[in-house]
CSV table of C-alpha atoms in Angstrom, one decimal:
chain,number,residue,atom,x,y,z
S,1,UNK,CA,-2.4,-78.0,-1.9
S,2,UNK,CA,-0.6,-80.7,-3.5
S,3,UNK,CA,1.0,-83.3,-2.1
S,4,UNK,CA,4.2,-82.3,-2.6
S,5,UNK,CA,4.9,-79.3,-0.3
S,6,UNK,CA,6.3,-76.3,-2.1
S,7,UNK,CA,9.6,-75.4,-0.1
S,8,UNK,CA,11.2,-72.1,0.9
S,9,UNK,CA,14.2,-72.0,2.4
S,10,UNK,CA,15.3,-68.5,2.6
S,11,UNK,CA,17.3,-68.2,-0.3
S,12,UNK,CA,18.3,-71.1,-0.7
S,13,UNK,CA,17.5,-73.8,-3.3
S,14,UNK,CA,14.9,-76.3,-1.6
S,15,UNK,CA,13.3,-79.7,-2.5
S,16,UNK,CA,9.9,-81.4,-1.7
S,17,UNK,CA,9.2,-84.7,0.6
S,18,UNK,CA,7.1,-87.2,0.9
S,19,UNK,CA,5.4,-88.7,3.7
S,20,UNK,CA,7.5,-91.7,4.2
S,21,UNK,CA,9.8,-91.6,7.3
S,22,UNK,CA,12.7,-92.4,5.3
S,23,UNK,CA,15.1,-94.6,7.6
S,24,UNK,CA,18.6,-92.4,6.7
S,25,UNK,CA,16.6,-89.4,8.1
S,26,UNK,CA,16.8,-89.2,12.0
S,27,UNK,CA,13.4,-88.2,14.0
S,28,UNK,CA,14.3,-86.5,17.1
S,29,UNK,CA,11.4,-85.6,20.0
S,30,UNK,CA,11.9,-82.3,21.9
S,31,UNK,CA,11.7,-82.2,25.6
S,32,UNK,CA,11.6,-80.2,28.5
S,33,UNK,CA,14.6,-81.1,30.1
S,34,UNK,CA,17.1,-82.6,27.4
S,35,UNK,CA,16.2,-80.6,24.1
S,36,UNK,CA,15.8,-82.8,20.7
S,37,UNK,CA,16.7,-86.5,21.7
S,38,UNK,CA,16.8,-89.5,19.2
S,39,UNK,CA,13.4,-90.8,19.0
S,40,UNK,CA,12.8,-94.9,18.7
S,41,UNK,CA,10.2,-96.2,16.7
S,42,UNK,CA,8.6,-93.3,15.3
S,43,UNK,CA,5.5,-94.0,13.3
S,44,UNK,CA,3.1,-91.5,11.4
S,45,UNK,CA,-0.1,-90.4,14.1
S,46,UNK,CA,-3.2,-88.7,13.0
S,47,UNK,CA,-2.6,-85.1,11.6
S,48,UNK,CA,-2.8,-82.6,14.0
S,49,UNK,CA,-4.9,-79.3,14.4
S,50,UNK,CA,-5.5,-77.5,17.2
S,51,UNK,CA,-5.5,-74.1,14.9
S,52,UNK,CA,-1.7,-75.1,14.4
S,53,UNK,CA,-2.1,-75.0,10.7
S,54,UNK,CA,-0.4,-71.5,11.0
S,55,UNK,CA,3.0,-73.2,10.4
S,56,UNK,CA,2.0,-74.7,6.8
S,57,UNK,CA,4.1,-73.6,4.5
S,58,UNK,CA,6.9,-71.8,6.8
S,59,UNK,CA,10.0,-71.6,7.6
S,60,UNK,CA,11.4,-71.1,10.9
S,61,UNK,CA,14.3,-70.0,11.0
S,62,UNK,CA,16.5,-70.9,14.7
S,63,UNK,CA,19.2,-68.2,15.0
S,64,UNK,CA,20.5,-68.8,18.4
S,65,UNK,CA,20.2,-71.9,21.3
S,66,UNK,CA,21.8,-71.9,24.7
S,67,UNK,CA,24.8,-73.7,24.7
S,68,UNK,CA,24.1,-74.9,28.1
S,69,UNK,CA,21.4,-76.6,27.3
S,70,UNK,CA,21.6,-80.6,26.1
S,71,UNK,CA,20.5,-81.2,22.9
S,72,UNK,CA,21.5,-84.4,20.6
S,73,UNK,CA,20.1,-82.2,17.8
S,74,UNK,CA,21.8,-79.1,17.9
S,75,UNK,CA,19.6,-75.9,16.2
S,76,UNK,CA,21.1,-73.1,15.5
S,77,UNK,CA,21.8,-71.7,12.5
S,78,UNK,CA,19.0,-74.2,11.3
S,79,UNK,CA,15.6,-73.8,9.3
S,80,UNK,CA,12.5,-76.0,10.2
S,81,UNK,CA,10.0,-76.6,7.9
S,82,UNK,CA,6.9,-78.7,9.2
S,83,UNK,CA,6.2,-81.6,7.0
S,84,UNK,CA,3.1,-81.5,4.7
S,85,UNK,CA,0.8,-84.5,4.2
S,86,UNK,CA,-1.8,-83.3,1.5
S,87,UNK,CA,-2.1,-80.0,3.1
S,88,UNK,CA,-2.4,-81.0,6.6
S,89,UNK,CA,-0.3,-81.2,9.5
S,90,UNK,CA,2.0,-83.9,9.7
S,91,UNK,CA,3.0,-86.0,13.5
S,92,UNK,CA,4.8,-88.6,14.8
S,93,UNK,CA,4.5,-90.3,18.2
S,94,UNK,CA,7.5,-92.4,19.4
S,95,UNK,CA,8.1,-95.8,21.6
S,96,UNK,CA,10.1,-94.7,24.7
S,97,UNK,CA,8.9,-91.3,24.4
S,98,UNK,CA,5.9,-89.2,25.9
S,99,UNK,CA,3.1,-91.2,24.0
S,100,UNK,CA,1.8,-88.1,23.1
S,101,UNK,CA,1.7,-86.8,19.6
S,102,UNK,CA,4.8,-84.1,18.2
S,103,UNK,CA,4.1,-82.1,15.4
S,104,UNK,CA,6.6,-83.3,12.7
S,105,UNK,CA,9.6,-80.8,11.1
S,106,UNK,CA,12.3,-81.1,8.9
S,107,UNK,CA,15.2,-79.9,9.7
S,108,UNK,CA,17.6,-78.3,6.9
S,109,UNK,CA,21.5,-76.8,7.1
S,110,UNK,CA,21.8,-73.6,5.4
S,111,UNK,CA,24.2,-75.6,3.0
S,112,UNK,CA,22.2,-79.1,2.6
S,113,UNK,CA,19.2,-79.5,0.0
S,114,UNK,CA,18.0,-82.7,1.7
S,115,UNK,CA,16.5,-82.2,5.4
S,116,UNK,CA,19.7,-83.8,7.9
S,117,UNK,CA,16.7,-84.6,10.6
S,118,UNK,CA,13.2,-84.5,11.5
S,119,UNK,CA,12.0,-83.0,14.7
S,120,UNK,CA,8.8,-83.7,16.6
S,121,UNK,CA,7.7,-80.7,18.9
S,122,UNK,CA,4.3,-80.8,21.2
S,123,UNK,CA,1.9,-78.4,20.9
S,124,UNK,CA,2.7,-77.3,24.2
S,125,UNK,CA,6.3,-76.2,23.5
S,126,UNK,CA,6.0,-74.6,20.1
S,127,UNK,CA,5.1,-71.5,22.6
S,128,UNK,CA,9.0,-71.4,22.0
S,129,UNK,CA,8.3,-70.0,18.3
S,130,UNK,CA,5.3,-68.1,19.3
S,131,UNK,CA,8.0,-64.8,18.0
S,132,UNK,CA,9.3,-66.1,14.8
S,133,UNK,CA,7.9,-65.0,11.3
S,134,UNK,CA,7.2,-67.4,8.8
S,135,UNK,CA,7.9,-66.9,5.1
S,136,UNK,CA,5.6,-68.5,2.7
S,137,UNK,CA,5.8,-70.0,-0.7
S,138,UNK,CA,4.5,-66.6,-1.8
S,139,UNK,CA,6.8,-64.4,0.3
S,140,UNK,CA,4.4,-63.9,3.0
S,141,UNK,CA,5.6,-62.9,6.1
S,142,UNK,CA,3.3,-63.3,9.4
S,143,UNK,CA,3.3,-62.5,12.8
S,144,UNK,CA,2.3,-66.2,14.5
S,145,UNK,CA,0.2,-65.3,17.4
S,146,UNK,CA,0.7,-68.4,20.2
S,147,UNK,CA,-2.4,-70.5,18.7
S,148,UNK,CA,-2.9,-72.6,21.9
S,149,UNK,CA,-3.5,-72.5,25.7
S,150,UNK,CA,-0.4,-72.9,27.5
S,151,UNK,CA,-0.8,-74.1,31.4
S,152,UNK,CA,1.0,-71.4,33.7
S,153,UNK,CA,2.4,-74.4,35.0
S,154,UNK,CA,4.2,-75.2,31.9
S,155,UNK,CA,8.0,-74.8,32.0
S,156,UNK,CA,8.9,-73.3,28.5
S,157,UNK,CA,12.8,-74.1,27.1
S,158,UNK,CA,14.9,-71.0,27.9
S,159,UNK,CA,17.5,-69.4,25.6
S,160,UNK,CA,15.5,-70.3,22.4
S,161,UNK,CA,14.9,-67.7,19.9
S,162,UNK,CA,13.4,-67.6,16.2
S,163,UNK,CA,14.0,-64.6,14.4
S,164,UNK,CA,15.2,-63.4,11.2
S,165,UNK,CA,18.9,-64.9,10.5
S,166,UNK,CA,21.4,-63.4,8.1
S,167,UNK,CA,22.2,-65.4,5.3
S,168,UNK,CA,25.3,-63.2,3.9
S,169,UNK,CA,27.9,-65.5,2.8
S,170,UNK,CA,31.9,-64.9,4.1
S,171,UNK,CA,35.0,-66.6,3.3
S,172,UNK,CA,35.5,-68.6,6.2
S,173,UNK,CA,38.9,-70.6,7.0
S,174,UNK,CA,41.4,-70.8,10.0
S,175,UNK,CA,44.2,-68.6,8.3
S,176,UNK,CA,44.1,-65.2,7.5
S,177,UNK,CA,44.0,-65.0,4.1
S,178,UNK,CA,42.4,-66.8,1.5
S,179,UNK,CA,44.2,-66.7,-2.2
S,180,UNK,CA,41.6,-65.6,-4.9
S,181,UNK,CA,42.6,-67.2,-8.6
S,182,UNK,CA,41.8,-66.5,-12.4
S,183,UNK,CA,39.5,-68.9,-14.3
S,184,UNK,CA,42.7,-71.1,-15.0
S,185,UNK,CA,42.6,-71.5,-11.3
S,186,UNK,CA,46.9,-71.1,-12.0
S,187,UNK,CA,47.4,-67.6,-11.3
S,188,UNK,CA,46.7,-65.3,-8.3
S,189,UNK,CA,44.9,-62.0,-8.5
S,190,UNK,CA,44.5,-60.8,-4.7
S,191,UNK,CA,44.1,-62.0,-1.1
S,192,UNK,CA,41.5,-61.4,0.9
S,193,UNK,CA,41.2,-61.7,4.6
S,194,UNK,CA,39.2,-64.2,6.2
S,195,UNK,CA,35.1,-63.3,7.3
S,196,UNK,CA,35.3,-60.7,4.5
S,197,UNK,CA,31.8,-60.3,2.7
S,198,UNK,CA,31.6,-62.7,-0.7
S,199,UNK,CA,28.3,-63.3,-3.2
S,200,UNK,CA,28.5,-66.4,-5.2
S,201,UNK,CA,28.0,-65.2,-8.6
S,202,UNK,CA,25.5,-66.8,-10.9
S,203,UNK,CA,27.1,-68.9,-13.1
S,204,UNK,CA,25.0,-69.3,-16.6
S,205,UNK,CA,26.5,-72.7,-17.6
S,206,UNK,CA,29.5,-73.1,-16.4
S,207,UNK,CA,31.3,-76.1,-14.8
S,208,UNK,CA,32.5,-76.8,-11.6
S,209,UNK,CA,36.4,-76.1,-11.4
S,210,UNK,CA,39.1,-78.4,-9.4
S,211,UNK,CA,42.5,-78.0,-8.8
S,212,UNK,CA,44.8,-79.9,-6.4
S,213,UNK,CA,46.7,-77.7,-3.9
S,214,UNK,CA,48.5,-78.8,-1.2
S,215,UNK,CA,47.6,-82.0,-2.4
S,216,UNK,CA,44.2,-82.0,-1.6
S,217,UNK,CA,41.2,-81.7,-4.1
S,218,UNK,CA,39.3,-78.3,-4.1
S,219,UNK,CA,36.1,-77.4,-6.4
S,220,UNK,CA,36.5,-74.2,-7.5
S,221,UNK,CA,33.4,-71.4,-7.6
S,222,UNK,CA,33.6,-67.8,-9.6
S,223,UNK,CA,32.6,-64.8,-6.6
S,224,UNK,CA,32.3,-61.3,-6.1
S,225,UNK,CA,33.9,-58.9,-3.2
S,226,UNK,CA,31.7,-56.0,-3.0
S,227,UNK,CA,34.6,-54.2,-0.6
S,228,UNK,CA,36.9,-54.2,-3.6
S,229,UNK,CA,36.9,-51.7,-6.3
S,230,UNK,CA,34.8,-52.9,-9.3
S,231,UNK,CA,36.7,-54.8,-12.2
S,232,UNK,CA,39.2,-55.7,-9.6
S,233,UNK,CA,36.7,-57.9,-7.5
S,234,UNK,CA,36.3,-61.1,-9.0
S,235,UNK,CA,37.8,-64.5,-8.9
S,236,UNK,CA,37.7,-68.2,-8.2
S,237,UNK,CA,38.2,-69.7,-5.0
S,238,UNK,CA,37.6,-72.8,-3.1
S,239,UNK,CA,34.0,-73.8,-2.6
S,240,UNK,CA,34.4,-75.3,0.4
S,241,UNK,CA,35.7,-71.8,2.4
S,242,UNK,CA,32.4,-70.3,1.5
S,243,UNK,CA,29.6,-70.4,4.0
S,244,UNK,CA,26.9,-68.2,5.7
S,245,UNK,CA,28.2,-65.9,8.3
S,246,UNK,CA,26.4,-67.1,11.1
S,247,UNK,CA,28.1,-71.2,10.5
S,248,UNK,CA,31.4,-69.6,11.0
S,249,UNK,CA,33.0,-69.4,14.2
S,250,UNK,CA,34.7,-66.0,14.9
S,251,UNK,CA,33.1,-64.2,11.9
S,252,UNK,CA,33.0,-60.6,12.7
S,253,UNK,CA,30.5,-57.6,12.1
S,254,UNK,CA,30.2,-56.8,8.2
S,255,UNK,CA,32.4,-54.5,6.8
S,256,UNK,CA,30.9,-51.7,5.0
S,257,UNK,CA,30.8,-51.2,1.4
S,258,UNK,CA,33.2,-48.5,-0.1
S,259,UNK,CA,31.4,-45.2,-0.1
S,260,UNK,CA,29.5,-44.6,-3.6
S,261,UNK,CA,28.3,-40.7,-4.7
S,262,UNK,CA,26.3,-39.2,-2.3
S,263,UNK,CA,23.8,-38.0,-5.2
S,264,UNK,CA,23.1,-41.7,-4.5
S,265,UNK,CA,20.3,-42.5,-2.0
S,266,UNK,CA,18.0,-44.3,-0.9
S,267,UNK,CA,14.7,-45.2,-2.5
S,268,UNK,CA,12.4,-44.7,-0.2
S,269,UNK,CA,11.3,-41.7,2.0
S,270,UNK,CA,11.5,-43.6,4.9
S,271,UNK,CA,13.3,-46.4,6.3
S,272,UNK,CA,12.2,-50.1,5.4
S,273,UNK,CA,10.4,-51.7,8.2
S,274,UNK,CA,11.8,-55.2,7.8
S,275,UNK,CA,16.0,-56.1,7.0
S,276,UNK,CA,15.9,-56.2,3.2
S,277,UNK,CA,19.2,-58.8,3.7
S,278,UNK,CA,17.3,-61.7,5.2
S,279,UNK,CA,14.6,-63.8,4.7
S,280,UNK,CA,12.1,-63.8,1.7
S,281,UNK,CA,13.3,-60.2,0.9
S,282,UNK,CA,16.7,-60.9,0.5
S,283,UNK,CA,18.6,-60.6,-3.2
S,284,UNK,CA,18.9,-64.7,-4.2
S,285,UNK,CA,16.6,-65.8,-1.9
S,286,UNK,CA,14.8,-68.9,-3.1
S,287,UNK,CA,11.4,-68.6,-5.2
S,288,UNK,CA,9.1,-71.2,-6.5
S,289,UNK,CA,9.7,-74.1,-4.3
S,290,UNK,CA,13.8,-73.3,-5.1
S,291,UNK,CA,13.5,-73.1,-9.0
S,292,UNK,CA,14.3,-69.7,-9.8
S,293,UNK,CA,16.1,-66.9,-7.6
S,294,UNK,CA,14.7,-63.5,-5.9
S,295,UNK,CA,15.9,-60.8,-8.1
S,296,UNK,CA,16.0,-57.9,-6.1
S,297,UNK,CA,15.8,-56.9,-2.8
S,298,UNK,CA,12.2,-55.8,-1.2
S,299,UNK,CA,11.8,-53.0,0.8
S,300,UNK,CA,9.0,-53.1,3.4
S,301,UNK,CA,7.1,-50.0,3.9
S,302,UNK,CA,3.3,-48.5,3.8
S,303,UNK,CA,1.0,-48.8,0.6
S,304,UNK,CA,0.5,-45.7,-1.4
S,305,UNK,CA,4.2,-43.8,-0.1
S,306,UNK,CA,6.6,-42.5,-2.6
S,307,UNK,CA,9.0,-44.5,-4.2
S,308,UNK,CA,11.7,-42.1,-4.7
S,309,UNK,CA,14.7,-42.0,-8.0
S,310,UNK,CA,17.9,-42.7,-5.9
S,311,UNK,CA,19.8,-40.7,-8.3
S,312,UNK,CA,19.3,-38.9,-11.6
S,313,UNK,CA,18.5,-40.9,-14.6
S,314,UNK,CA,16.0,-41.3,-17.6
S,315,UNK,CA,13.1,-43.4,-18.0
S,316,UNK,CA,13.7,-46.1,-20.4
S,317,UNK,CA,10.1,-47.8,-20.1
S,318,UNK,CA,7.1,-46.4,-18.2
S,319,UNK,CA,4.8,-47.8,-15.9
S,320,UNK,CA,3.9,-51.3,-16.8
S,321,UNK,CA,2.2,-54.2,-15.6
S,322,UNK,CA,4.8,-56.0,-13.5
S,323,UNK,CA,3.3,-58.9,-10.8
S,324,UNK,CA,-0.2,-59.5,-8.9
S,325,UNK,CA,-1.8,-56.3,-9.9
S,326,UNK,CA,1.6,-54.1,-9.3
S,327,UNK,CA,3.6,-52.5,-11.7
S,328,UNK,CA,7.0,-51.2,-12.7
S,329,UNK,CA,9.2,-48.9,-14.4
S,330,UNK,CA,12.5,-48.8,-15.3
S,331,UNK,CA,15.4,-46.0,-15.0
S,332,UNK,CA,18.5,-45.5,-16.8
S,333,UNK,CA,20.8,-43.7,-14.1
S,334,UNK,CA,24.1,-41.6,-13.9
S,335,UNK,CA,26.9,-44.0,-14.8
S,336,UNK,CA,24.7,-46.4,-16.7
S,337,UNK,CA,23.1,-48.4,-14.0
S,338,UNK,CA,19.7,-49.3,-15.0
S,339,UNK,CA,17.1,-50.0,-11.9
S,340,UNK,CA,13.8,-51.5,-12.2
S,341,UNK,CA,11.2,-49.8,-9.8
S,342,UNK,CA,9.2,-53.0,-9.0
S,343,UNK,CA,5.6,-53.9,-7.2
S,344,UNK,CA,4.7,-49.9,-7.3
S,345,UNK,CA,1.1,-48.8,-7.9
S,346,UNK,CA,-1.2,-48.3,-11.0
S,347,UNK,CA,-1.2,-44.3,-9.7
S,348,UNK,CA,1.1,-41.9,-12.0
S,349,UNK,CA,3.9,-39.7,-10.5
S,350,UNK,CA,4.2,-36.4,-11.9
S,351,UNK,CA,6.5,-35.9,-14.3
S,352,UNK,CA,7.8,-39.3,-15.2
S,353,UNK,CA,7.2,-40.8,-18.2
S,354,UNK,CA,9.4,-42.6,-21.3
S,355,UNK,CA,12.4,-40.7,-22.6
S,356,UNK,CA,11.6,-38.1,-19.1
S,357,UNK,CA,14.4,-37.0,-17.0
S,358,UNK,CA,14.1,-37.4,-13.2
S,359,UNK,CA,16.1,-36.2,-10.3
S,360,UNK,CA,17.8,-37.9,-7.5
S,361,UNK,CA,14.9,-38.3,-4.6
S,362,UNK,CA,12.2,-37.3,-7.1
S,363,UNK,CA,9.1,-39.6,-6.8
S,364,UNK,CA,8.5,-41.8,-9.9
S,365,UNK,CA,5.7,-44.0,-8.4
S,366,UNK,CA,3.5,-45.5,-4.9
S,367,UNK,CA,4.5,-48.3,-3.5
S,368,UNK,CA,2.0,-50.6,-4.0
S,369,UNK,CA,0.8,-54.4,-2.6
S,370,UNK,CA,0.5,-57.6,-4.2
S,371,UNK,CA,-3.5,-58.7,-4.7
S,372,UNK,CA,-2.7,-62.6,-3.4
S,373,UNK,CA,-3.1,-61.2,-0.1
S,374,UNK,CA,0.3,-62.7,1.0
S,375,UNK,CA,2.7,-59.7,1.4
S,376,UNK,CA,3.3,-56.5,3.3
S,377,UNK,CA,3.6,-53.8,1.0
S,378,UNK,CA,7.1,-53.4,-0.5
S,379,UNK,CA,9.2,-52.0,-3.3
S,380,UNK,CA,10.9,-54.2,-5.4
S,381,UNK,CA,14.3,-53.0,-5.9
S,382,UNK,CA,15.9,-54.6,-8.8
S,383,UNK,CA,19.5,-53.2,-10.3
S,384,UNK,CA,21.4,-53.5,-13.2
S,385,UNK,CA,25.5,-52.7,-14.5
S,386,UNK,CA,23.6,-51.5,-17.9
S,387,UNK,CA,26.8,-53.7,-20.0
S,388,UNK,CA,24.2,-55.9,-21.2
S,389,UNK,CA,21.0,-55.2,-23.8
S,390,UNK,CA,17.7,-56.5,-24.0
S,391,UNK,CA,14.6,-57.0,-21.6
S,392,UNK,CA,15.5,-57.0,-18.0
S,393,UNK,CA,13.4,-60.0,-18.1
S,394,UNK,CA,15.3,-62.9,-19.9
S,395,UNK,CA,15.1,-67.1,-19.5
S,396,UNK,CA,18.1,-69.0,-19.2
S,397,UNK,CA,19.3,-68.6,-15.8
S,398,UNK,CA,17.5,-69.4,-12.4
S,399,UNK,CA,16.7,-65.3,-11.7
S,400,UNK,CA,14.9,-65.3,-14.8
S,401,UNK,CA,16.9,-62.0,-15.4
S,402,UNK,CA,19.1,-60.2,-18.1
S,403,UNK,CA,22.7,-61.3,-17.3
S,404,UNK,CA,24.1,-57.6,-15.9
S,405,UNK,CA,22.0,-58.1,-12.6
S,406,UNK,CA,23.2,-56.8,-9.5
S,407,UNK,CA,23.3,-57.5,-5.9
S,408,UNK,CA,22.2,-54.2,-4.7
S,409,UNK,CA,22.4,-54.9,-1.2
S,410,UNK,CA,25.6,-53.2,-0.5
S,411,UNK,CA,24.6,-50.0,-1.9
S,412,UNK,CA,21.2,-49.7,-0.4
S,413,UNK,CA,23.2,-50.4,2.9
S,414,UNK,CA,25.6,-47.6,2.3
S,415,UNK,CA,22.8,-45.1,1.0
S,416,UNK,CA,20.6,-46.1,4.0
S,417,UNK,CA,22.8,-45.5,6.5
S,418,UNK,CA,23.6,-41.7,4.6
S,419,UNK,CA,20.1,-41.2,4.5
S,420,UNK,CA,19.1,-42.1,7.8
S,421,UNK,CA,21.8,-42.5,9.9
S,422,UNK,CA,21.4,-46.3,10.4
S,423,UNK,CA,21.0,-48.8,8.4
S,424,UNK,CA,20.4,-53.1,8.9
């Protein structure tokens, strides 16, 4: 491994650090009694190992911390990554503190590119984490067995979980509605109430936006409200009333998507084994150490099963070599939406081939599994408005995609719950 880390941050862009213990970074110590305190006189200590090498190159992701319990360094809603020092563990051991040595993390806000602290955690008390998954550079995802011995005697941290956190984005602010503009930022299209679901959408080169209102300074973003009816969904609003749903206070359950044809479905047999919203398998999640975006979601299910049409379409380009030994096709469907049917297997489905018709649910290929060795097996759902031309696969943008691509995380949402009664 280099010496620059490769970063993952769940979706979100991330950045690489060196070892230094830069001084307008803040290392915190975690204890028993007091959670992270302010650590004096911090200074680099021989790497650790103790089979802890598990955590290179993850992301842990803290979703919820008791409120009673102290902590100068409060975690949720925040992502630790350990710190890399040419491929090896990274600690600290601080003056005032348990001489001992901590196992050294950044610690990153969902909105923040640059780390807002470092945390120090003993081996004995990462038995908090011993749940959590941790998503790789390469979109692994692992089950961390607790890699240490920990004393009976120990007294582990109550009320701290790690688990997957939802990174969907809502328009958060302290009135009810939120005006949506045009691109001239002068004229009002809708309202929308607050917490409702928004995407961000991918701007090719455009500029930031101000406007003063009120008499304050805003920078505009262009977003997308999946709940409203297509055409009639997009605007410009203030940057700064955009955030993840779990980083706003009062933000309610999602609402649901509005219904779609039920000749729509799902493209899977059965349903996927992980939440195809969060994580690595989410639609925009980050890839490549944050310099390109996830173009699709992945569906997590059992190498060789049927990848199934979710509607009736035409095949527009047969199986081809796609990523890591998998494959792909693509699918023209009802209505013009064109989906690309990604990490399947070499094996042939009956009856689909170019120019081919297939029905909805028929199987048009096996879902397959990366040969890196990093990934559960998984189909890559990728999904397109069909308005643009050309190769799905394009430069000039950070998916690396042609400019009609879709967040399909609504619909497979909506066709999940239809096809199986529940749905993430």
């Amino acid at each position: 491994m280099q010496r620059l880390l490769k970063c993952v941050l769940l979706g979100f862009m991330s950045v690489c650090f060196n070892m230094k213990l830069h001084a307008e970074v803040p290392v915190y110590v975690w204890t028993d009694t007091a959670g992270a305190q302010l650590g004096q006189n911090c200074q680099p200590t021989q790497p650790l190992v103790n089979g802890l090498e598990a955590y290179l190159e993850g992301v842990i992701e803290v979703v919820h911390l008791e409120s009673h319990l102290p902590s100068a360094l409060p975690l949720s809603g925040k992502f630790l990554q350990v710190v890399d020092a040419n491929g090896q563990l990274s600690a600290v051991s601080c003056a005032g503190n348990d001489p001992k040595s901590y196992l050294l993390f950044d610690v990153f806000s969902p909105e923040q590119l640059t780390p807002v602290a470092r945390l120090g955690v003993h081996a004995s008390q990462i038995e908090l984490f011993r749940q959590v998954r941790l998503h790789s550079a390469e979109d692994a995802e692992v089950q961390i067995a607790a890699p240490f011995s920990v004393a009976p005697s120990s007294r582990l941290i109550e009320g701290v979980t790690a688990i997957d956190g939802s990174l969907n984005q809502v328009i958060c602010t302290t009135s009810s509605q939120l005006n949506v503009r045009d691109e001239s930022l002068n004229k009002i299209l809708f309202t929308v109430p607050r917490f409702s679901d928004v995407k961000v959408v991918q701007s090719w080169d455009q500029q930031d936006k101000k406007k003063v209102v009120n008499s304050k300074s805003y920078t505009f973003i262009r977003v997308q409200f999946s709940a409203r009816p297509t055409g009639k969904n997009e605007g410009w609003v203030a940057e700064s009333y955009v955030t993840v749903r779990s980083n706003c206070p009062g933000a309610v359950a999602t609402p649901q998507p509005l219904p779609i044809a039920s000749t729509w479905q799902f493209p899977t047999n059965k349903r996927p084994s992980s939440n195809y919203k969060t994580g690595m398998r989410r639609f925009q999640a980050s890839r490549g150490g944050g310099s390109r975006y996830h173009a699709a979601c992945d569906l997590y299910r059992v190498k060789d099963e049927a990848a199934v049409a979710v509607t009736a379409g035409e095949v527009i380009r047969d199986k081809y070599y796609f990523y890591q030994g998998t494959y792909a096709l693509e699918v023209r469907h009802t209505g013009g939406r064109v989906v690309r049917y990604g990490e399947i297997t070499g094996k042939k489905a009956t009856g689909v081939s170019a120019g081919r018709s297939v029905k909805a649910g028929q199987t048009i290929g096996y879902i397959g599994k990366v040969n890196s060795g990093c990934c559960t097996p998984m189909l890559h759902f990728e999904m397109y408005s069909g308005t643009a031309t050309g190769s799905l696969t394009q430069s000039g943008n950070k998916f690396q995609r042609r400019k009609d691509l879709l967040d399909p995380s609504a619909d497979l949402t909506h066709w999940e719950k239809l096809k199986f009664g529940q749905a993430y």
